[in-house]
Coordinates of C-alpha atoms and ligand atoms in Angstrom, one line a residue:
M1 CA 10.6 13.2 -16.0
S2 CA 14.4 12.8 -15.6
G3 CA 16.6 14.7 -13.3
I4 CA 16.8 15.4 -9.6
M5 CA 13.3 16.0 -8.0
H6 CA 12.0 17.3 -4.8
V7 CA 9.2 15.1 -3.8
L8 CA 6.9 15.4 -0.9
V9 CA 5.7 11.9 0.4
T10 CA 2.7 11.7 2.6
G11 CA 2.9 8.7 5.0
G12 CA 6.7 8.7 4.7
A13 CA 7.0 6.9 8.2
G14 CA 4.6 4.2 7.1
F15 CA 5.4 0.7 5.4
I16 CA 5.1 1.7 1.8
G17 CA 5.9 5.3 2.2
N18 CA 9.2 4.7 4.0
H19 CA 10.4 2.3 1.4
F20 CA 9.7 4.8 -1.3
C21 CA 11.4 7.8 0.4
R22 CA 14.5 5.5 0.9
R23 CA 14.4 4.7 -2.8
L24 CA 14.0 8.2 -3.8
L25 CA 17.1 9.3 -1.6
A26 CA 19.0 6.4 -3.0
E27 CA 18.4 7.8 -6.5
G28 CA 19.6 11.2 -5.3
H29 CA 16.3 12.9 -5.0
K30 CA 15.2 15.4 -2.3
V31 CA 12.4 14.3 -0.1
T32 CA 10.2 16.0 2.3
A33 CA 8.0 13.4 4.2
I34 CA 4.9 14.2 6.1
D35 CA 3.4 11.7 8.7
N36 CA 1.2 11.9 11.7
F37 CA 2.3 8.6 13.1
L38 CA -1.4 7.2 13.2
T39 CA -0.3 3.8 12.0
S40 CA 3.4 4.2 11.5
S41 CA 6.4 4.8 13.6
P42 CA 9.2 7.5 14.0
D43 CA 11.8 4.8 14.2
N44 CA 11.3 4.3 10.5
I45 CA 12.6 7.8 9.7
A46 CA 15.2 8.2 12.6
D47 CA 18.2 7.3 10.3
L48 CA 17.0 9.3 7.3
F49 CA 17.6 13.0 8.5
G50 CA 20.2 14.6 6.3
K51 CA 20.6 17.3 3.7
D52 CA 18.2 15.7 1.4
F53 CA 15.4 14.6 3.9
T54 CA 13.1 16.8 5.8
F55 CA 10.2 15.6 7.9
I56 CA 7.0 17.5 9.0
H57 CA 4.9 15.8 11.8
Y58 CA 1.2 16.7 10.6
D59 CA -2.0 15.4 9.8
V60 CA -2.7 16.2 6.1
T61 CA -6.6 16.3 6.6
H62 CA -5.8 20.0 7.6
F63 CA -4.5 22.7 5.1
V64 CA -0.9 21.8 4.1
H65 CA 1.8 24.3 3.8
V66 CA 5.2 23.3 2.4
P67 CA 7.8 25.9 1.7
G68 CA 9.7 26.2 -1.5
P69 CA 9.4 24.5 -4.8
L70 CA 8.2 20.9 -5.2
D71 CA 8.3 18.8 -8.4
A72 CA 5.9 16.0 -7.2
V73 CA 3.4 15.2 -4.5
V74 CA 3.0 11.6 -3.6
H75 CA 0.0 10.8 -1.4
L76 CA 0.7 7.4 0.5
A77 CA -0.8 8.4 3.9
S78 CA -3.6 6.3 4.9
P79 CA -4.4 3.4 7.2
A80 CA -4.2 0.3 4.8
S81 CA -4.9 -2.7 6.9
P82 CA -8.6 -3.6 7.5
V83 CA -8.0 -3.8 11.3
D84 CA -6.4 -0.2 11.1
Y85 CA -9.1 1.4 9.1
L86 CA -11.7 -0.2 11.0
A87 CA -10.1 1.4 14.2
H88 CA -9.8 4.8 12.4
P89 CA -12.9 4.8 10.0
I90 CA -13.7 8.6 10.1
H91 CA -10.0 9.5 9.7
T92 CA -9.5 7.1 6.9
L93 CA -12.4 8.7 5.2
K94 CA -10.9 12.2 5.9
L95 CA -7.5 11.2 4.5
G96 CA -9.0 10.0 1.3
S97 CA -11.1 13.0 0.8
L98 CA -10.0 16.2 2.7
G99 CA -6.4 14.9 2.7
T100 CA -6.3 14.2 -1.1
H101 CA -8.1 17.6 -1.8
N102 CA -5.3 19.5 0.2
L103 CA -2.7 17.7 -1.4
L104 CA -4.1 18.3 -4.9
G105 CA -4.3 22.0 -4.2
L106 CA -0.7 21.9 -2.9
A107 CA 0.4 20.1 -6.2
K108 CA -1.7 22.7 -8.3
A109 CA -0.1 25.7 -6.5
K110 CA 3.4 24.1 -7.0
K111 CA 2.8 22.9 -10.6
A112 CA 3.9 19.5 -9.5
R113 CA 2.9 16.2 -10.6
F114 CA 0.5 14.4 -8.2
L115 CA 0.8 10.5 -7.5
L116 CA -2.1 9.1 -5.6
A117 CA -1.9 5.8 -4.0
S118 CA -5.3 4.0 -4.4
T119 CA -6.0 0.3 -3.9
S120 CA -7.3 -2.9 -5.3
E121 CA -10.1 -2.3 -2.8
I122 CA -11.8 0.0 -5.1
Y123 CA -12.8 -3.2 -7.0
G124 CA -14.5 -4.5 -3.8
D125 CA -15.6 -8.2 -4.1
P126 CA -14.9 -8.3 -7.7
L127 CA -17.3 -9.8 -10.3
V128 CA -14.6 -9.5 -13.0
H129 CA -11.4 -11.6 -12.7
P130 CA -8.6 -10.7 -13.0
Q131 CA -9.3 -7.1 -12.5
P132 CA -8.3 -4.5 -15.3
E133 CA -8.4 -0.8 -14.6
S134 CA -11.5 -0.6 -16.8
Y135 CA -13.5 -2.6 -14.2
W136 CA -15.7 -0.3 -12.1
G137 CA -15.8 -2.7 -9.0
N138 CA -18.3 -4.1 -6.7
V139 CA -18.2 -2.3 -3.5
N140 CA -20.5 -2.2 -0.5
P141 CA -20.5 1.7 0.3
I142 CA -22.1 1.2 3.7
G143 CA -20.1 -1.8 4.8
I144 CA -17.4 -1.9 7.3
R145 CA -14.8 -1.8 4.6
G146 CA -16.6 1.0 2.9
V147 CA -14.6 3.4 4.8
Y148 CA -11.4 2.6 3.1
D149 CA -13.0 1.6 -0.3
E150 CA -15.0 4.8 -0.7
A151 CA -12.3 7.1 0.5
K152 CA -10.0 5.9 -2.2
R153 CA -12.8 5.9 -4.8
F154 CA -13.5 9.7 -3.9
A155 CA -9.7 10.2 -3.9
E156 CA -9.6 8.9 -7.5
A157 CA -12.5 11.0 -8.6
I158 CA -11.3 14.3 -7.2
A159 CA -7.7 13.5 -8.4
M160 CA -9.1 12.8 -12.0
A161 CA -11.4 16.0 -11.7
Y162 CA -8.1 18.1 -11.0
Y163 CA -6.7 16.4 -14.0
R164 CA -9.6 17.4 -16.3
A165 CA -10.5 20.7 -14.8
H166 CA -6.9 22.1 -13.9
D167 CA -4.6 20.0 -16.3
L168 CA -2.8 18.7 -13.0
D169 CA -0.3 15.8 -14.0
V170 CA -2.2 13.1 -12.2
K171 CA -1.3 9.4 -11.8
I172 CA -3.1 6.9 -9.6
A173 CA -1.5 3.7 -8.6
R174 CA -4.1 0.9 -7.7
I175 CA -1.9 -1.0 -5.3
F176 CA -2.6 -4.7 -4.7
N177 CA -1.6 -6.6 -1.4
T178 CA 1.9 -5.7 -0.6
Y179 CA 4.2 -7.2 2.0
G180 CA 7.9 -7.0 3.2
P181 CA 10.0 -5.7 6.0
K182 CA 8.8 -2.6 8.0
M183 CA 5.2 -3.8 8.2
R184 CA 3.9 -3.8 11.8
L185 CA 3.7 -7.3 13.1
Q186 CA 0.4 -6.3 14.8
D187 CA -1.2 -4.6 11.9
G188 CA -3.7 -7.4 11.2
R189 CA -3.0 -8.2 7.6
V190 CA -2.5 -11.8 6.7
V191 CA 1.2 -11.7 6.0
P192 CA 2.5 -10.2 9.2
N193 CA -0.2 -12.3 11.2
F194 CA 0.7 -15.7 9.8
I195 CA 4.5 -14.9 10.3
G196 CA 4.2 -13.5 13.7
Q197 CA 2.0 -16.5 14.7
A198 CA 4.3 -19.2 13.1
L199 CA 7.4 -17.5 14.6
R200 CA 5.8 -17.8 18.1
G201 CA 4.4 -21.4 17.6
N202 CA 1.0 -20.0 17.9
P203 CA -2.0 -21.3 15.4
L204 CA -2.4 -19.5 12.2
T205 CA -5.8 -17.9 12.0
I206 CA -7.6 -18.7 8.8
Y207 CA -10.6 -16.4 8.2
G208 CA -13.4 -18.3 6.6
D209 CA -12.3 -21.5 4.7
G210 CA -9.1 -20.1 3.5
K211 CA -10.1 -20.5 -0.2
Q212 CA -10.4 -16.8 -0.8
T213 CA -7.5 -15.6 -2.8
R214 CA -5.0 -12.6 -2.9
S215 CA -2.1 -11.8 -5.0
F216 CA 0.9 -10.7 -2.9
G217 CA 3.5 -8.3 -4.2
Y218 CA 7.0 -7.7 -2.5
V219 CA 7.5 -4.0 -1.5
D220 CA 10.5 -3.6 -3.7
D221 CA 8.7 -4.4 -6.7
L222 CA 6.1 -2.2 -5.8
V223 CA 8.5 0.7 -5.0
E224 CA 10.0 0.3 -8.7
G225 CA 6.6 0.6 -10.2
L226 CA 5.6 3.5 -8.2
L227 CA 8.9 5.4 -9.3
R228 CA 8.3 4.5 -13.0
L229 CA 4.7 5.7 -12.8
L230 CA 5.8 8.9 -11.2
Q231 CA 8.4 9.5 -13.8
S232 CA 6.2 8.5 -16.8
D233 CA 3.9 10.7 -18.8
F234 CA 0.9 8.3 -17.9
H235 CA -2.4 10.0 -16.5
G236 CA -4.9 8.0 -14.7
P237 CA -5.3 4.8 -12.8
M238 CA -2.9 1.9 -13.1
N239 CA -2.7 -1.6 -11.5
L240 CA 0.5 -2.3 -9.7
G241 CA 0.8 -5.6 -8.1
N242 CA 1.9 -9.3 -8.5
P243 CA -0.3 -11.4 -10.7
N244 CA 0.5 -14.6 -9.0
E245 CA -2.6 -15.6 -7.1
F246 CA -2.8 -17.8 -3.9
T247 CA -5.3 -19.0 -1.5
V248 CA -5.0 -17.9 2.0
L249 CA -4.5 -21.7 2.9
E250 CA -1.5 -22.0 0.4
L251 CA -0.1 -18.9 2.1
A252 CA -0.5 -20.4 5.5
D253 CA 1.3 -23.6 4.2
L254 CA 4.1 -21.6 2.8
V255 CA 4.7 -19.6 5.9
L256 CA 4.7 -22.8 7.9
E257 CA 7.1 -24.4 5.4
L258 CA 9.6 -21.5 5.5
T259 CA 9.4 -20.9 9.3
K260 CA 9.8 -24.7 10.0
T261 CA 7.5 -24.3 12.9
E262 CA 4.9 -26.9 14.2
S263 CA 2.0 -24.3 14.3
K264 CA -1.5 -25.6 13.6
K265 CA -4.0 -23.9 11.6
E266 CA -7.2 -22.6 13.4
Y267 CA -10.4 -21.4 11.6
A268 CA -12.2 -18.2 12.5
P269 CA -15.2 -16.3 10.9
L270 CA -14.6 -14.4 7.7
P271 CA -14.9 -10.6 8.2
A272 CA -17.8 -8.9 6.4
D273 CA -17.3 -8.0 2.7
D274 CA -14.1 -9.8 2.5
P275 CA -13.3 -9.9 -1.3
K276 CA -13.2 -13.7 -2.4
L277 CA -10.9 -13.4 -5.1
R278 CA -8.3 -10.8 -6.1
R279 CA -5.7 -10.6 -8.9
P280 CA -4.5 -7.6 -10.9
D281 CA -4.3 -7.6 -14.7
I282 CA -1.1 -5.6 -15.1
S283 CA -0.8 -5.5 -18.8
L284 CA -1.1 -1.7 -18.8
A285 CA 1.8 -1.4 -16.4
I286 CA 3.7 -3.9 -18.6
R287 CA 3.0 -1.9 -21.8
V288 CA 3.4 1.6 -20.4
L289 CA 6.2 1.3 -17.8
G290 CA 8.0 -1.8 -19.0
W291 CA 7.4 -3.0 -15.3
E292 CA 6.8 -6.4 -14.1
P293 CA 7.2 -7.8 -10.6
K294 CA 10.4 -9.9 -10.2
V295 CA 10.1 -11.3 -6.6
E296 CA 8.4 -14.5 -6.1
L297 CA 6.2 -15.1 -3.1
R298 CA 8.5 -17.7 -1.6
Q299 CA 11.6 -15.4 -2.1
G300 CA 9.8 -12.3 -0.6
L301 CA 8.4 -14.4 2.4
E302 CA 11.9 -15.5 3.2
K303 CA 13.3 -11.9 3.3
T304 CA 10.1 -10.8 5.4
I305 CA 10.3 -13.7 8.0
R306 CA 14.2 -13.1 8.4
W307 CA 13.2 -9.4 9.1
F308 CA 10.4 -10.1 11.5
S309 CA 12.4 -13.0 13.3
H310 CA 14.9 -10.3 14.5
R311 CA 12.4 -8.0 15.9
L312 CA 9.9 -10.6 17.4
D313 CA 11.1 -10.0 21.1
L314 CA 10.3 -6.3 20.8
I315 CA 6.7 -6.6 19.8
P316 CA 4.1 -7.6 22.5
N317 CA 2.3 -11.1 21.7
A318 CA -1.0 -10.2 20.5
Ligands
UDP1 N1 -6.8 -13.4 6.8 C1 -6.7 -14.6 7.3 N2 -6.1 -14.5 8.6 C2 -5.5 -13.6 9.0 C3 -5.6 -12.3 8.5 C4 -6.3 -12.2 7.4 O1 -7.2 -15.4 6.9 O2 -4.9 -13.7 10.3 C5 -7.6 -13.4 5.4 C6 -8.6 -12.1 5.1 O3 -9.8 -12.5 5.4 C7 -8.3 -12.0 3.6 C8 -6.9 -12.3 3.3 O4 -6.5 -12.9 4.5 O5 -9.1 -12.8 3.1 C9 -6.1 -10.9 3.2 O6 -6.5 -10.1 4.2 P1 -5.6 -8.8 4.6 O7 -6.1 -8.1 5.9 O8 -4.2 -9.0 4.5 O9 -6.0 -7.8 3.4 P2 -7.2 -7.6 2.4 O10 -6.6 -8.2 1.1 O11 -8.3 -8.2 3.0 O12 -7.3 -6.1 2.4

C-alpha cells in the first residue's frame, strides 16, 4: 500500500508504539493513538498533538469505537516486560484476547489492514535454534510467563482466523528483544536494568549464570520493519529482530565498558521458564521486505545510554 494512511495505533504512548507513531507522522500519515497508560506515559505523546495526531485515552479490552475511515489498525498495546506482565497478569491476557478481538472487529468494519504485535515469546524456551516462523514453540501454558505467551498465541490464532474467515488483511510481527530510548528505566528488562545500574554505580544483576542468550534489536530498525510489513502484501507471521546473539554476561560487559563505570556483577536466581536461547531467523523478512537490521548492539547501546543518562535524576533509584 502506498499513499497517505490513517492508522490507529494501540499502545501509542508506550515504547514501541510511540516510536512507531512518530515514524508514521514523519512519513506524512495521520495517526490516532489509543493508550490507557498502564505501562506507558502521557509524557511520550505530549509534543505530538496536531492536525495529524489524535489521542484516545482508553482500554481496548472494552468495545472500541473510532469515528471515520481507517486504513490500518496496528495493535501494539500490551505490557511486554516480564516484570510488567507478572504485575498485570489478567490484563495482559485480556489485551491479547479481548483487545485483539475488538481491534480485529474494528479493522473488519473499517475494511482496514491489521498488524498485530506478536513476540518471540510465542516460541517459549525454544528447542529449535535459531527460530524460524515455522517453529511452533515450547511454551509452558500455566507458568508465570504463560500469561504473555498464551495471550500472544491466542492473538495470533484469532488474527489468522479473521484472515481465513473474513479475508481480513492480517500481518503478524513476531518482535524479538528490542531496546532504545523511551524504555522505562524501571521496566525490569535487562537493557534498562543494566544501564540504570551501571550509571548509578550499582551492581549489575545477572539472573542465573548469565549464559542465556538474547538477540537485541534497536528500536529504529524494528520500526522500519514494522512499517514495511504494514505496507506489504504479506499475510501471517514474520520475525522482526536482530540476529546477532549475545549472552547476558556479554551484554553486561558491554554496558560496563560503554558506561565506563566501576559497577560489579551480582548473581541472582534465574526466573522460572526464562528461555535459555533466543535468536530470530529473519530470512523471511529479508526476502519479502528487503529488511535487515542496521544498528549494531554497541552503537544502539551508546544512543540508549546517552538518552538514559540525561534522565537518571528524574527516576527513583530502584
Ligand atoms: N536478566 C538479567 N538481569 C536483569 C534482567 C534480566 O540477567 O536485571 C536476564 C533475564 O533473566 C533474561 C534476559 O536477561 O534471561 C532478558 O530478560 P528481559 O527481561 O529483558 O526479557 P526476556 O527476553 O526474558 O523477555
